[in-house]
Coordinates of C-alpha atoms in Angstrom, one line a residue:
Q827 CA 16.3 1.2 10.8
V828 CA 13.0 2.1 9.2
Q829 CA 9.6 1.2 10.6
L830 CA 6.4 1.2 8.6
V831 CA 3.1 1.3 10.3
E832 CA -0.1 0.7 8.4
S833 CA -3.6 1.9 9.3
G834 CA -7.0 2.3 7.7
G835 CA -7.9 -1.3 7.1
G836 CA -11.4 -2.6 7.9
L837 CA -14.6 -4.0 6.6
V838 CA -16.4 -2.3 3.7
Q839 CA -19.2 -3.2 1.4
P840 CA -18.7 -3.8 -2.3
G841 CA -18.5 -0.6 -4.2
G842 CA -17.3 1.3 -1.2
S843 CA -14.0 3.1 -0.6
L844 CA -11.2 2.8 1.9
R845 CA -7.9 4.7 2.4
L846 CA -4.9 3.0 3.7
S847 CA -2.0 4.9 5.3
C848 CA 1.6 3.9 5.9
A849 CA 3.6 6.1 8.3
A850 CA 7.4 5.8 8.2
S851 CA 9.6 6.4 11.2
R852 CA 11.8 8.7 9.2
S853 CA 11.9 10.9 6.1
I854 CA 10.8 9.1 2.9
V855 CA 12.4 11.7 0.7
S856 CA 15.4 9.3 0.1
F857 CA 13.3 6.2 -0.4
G858 CA 13.8 5.0 -3.9
V859 CA 10.5 3.2 -4.1
M860 CA 7.4 2.6 -1.9
G861 CA 4.4 0.5 -2.5
W862 CA 1.5 -1.7 -1.5
Y863 CA 1.3 -5.4 -1.7
R864 CA -1.5 -7.8 -0.8
Q865 CA -2.0 -11.4 0.0
G866 CA -5.5 -12.9 -0.2
P867 CA -6.6 -16.2 1.4
G868 CA -4.6 -19.1 -0.2
S869 CA -3.0 -16.7 -2.7
Q870 CA 0.5 -15.5 -3.3
R871 CA 1.6 -12.0 -2.3
E872 CA 1.2 -9.6 -5.2
M873 CA 2.1 -6.1 -6.0
V874 CA -0.8 -3.7 -6.0
A875 CA 0.8 -0.4 -6.6
I876 CA 4.3 1.2 -6.4
I877 CA 5.6 4.8 -6.6
T878 CA 9.1 5.9 -7.1
S879 CA 11.0 8.9 -5.7
G880 CA 10.5 10.4 -9.2
E881 CA 6.7 10.1 -8.8
S882 CA 6.3 7.4 -11.4
T883 CA 3.6 4.9 -10.6
N884 CA 2.7 1.4 -11.6
Y885 CA -0.5 -0.6 -10.8
A886 CA -1.6 -4.2 -11.0
G887 CA -4.0 -4.7 -13.9
S888 CA -6.8 -5.7 -11.5
V889 CA -6.8 -2.4 -9.7
K890 CA -6.1 0.1 -12.4
G891 CA -8.6 2.8 -12.5
R892 CA -9.8 2.0 -9.0
F893 CA -6.8 2.5 -6.7
I894 CA -4.5 5.5 -6.4
I895 CA -1.1 5.5 -4.7
S896 CA 0.4 8.7 -3.4
R897 CA 3.1 9.8 -1.0
D898 CA 3.4 12.9 1.2
S899 CA 7.0 13.5 2.0
A900 CA 6.1 16.3 4.5
K901 CA 4.2 13.8 6.6
N902 CA 6.4 10.8 5.9
T903 CA 3.4 8.9 4.8
L904 CA 2.3 6.6 1.9
Y905 CA -1.3 6.3 0.9
L906 CA -3.5 3.9 -1.0
Q907 CA -6.9 5.2 -2.0
M908 CA -9.1 2.3 -2.9
N909 CA -12.4 2.9 -4.7
S910 CA -15.1 0.7 -6.2
L911 CA -13.9 -2.1 -3.9
K912 CA -14.7 -5.7 -4.9
P913 CA -14.8 -8.9 -2.8
E914 CA -11.7 -10.0 -4.7
D915 CA -9.8 -7.1 -3.1
T916 CA -10.1 -8.8 0.3
A917 CA -6.6 -9.4 1.5
V918 CA -4.0 -8.4 4.0
Y919 CA -2.3 -5.3 2.6
Y920 CA 1.4 -4.6 3.3
C921 CA 3.3 -1.4 3.0
Y922 CA 6.7 -1.7 1.4
S923 CA 9.7 0.5 0.9
N924 CA 13.2 0.3 -0.3
K925 CA 15.9 2.6 1.0
F926 CA 19.4 2.3 -0.5
G927 CA 18.9 -1.3 -1.4
T928 CA 17.3 -2.4 1.8
D929 CA 13.7 -3.7 1.9
Y930 CA 11.3 -2.7 4.7
W931 CA 7.8 -4.1 5.3
G932 CA 4.9 -3.1 7.5
Q933 CA 3.0 -5.5 9.7
G934 CA 0.0 -5.7 7.4
T935 CA -3.6 -4.5 7.7
Q936 CA -6.7 -6.5 6.9
V937 CA -9.1 -5.3 4.3
T938 CA -12.4 -7.2 3.9
V939 CA -14.9 -6.4 1.2
S940 CA -18.2 -8.1 2.0
S941 CA -22.0 -7.5 2.2

């Protein structure tokens, strides 16, 4: 069993930055893919960014150039650096991982971008 615990969410002003962390309960070296998803009010859950074990990354068009996904295997942690935040980024952000074909999800952390 793998547990994912997110942290770092909160309230920030437009143009600000925030860094989300996702701590895994065990080594992420064998994880095929990890990523961040989000769901805004009245919206469908969407992929924000993903990273593979081979370090390949993919971003949603709305966050390209502003967000950076990374993983630190030594710390068993996934990160999402969010810069130049916009009100449209307001959502619950979820950490995701897939290990040998099994999906795992974090509990979600609220990110609110507002003046």
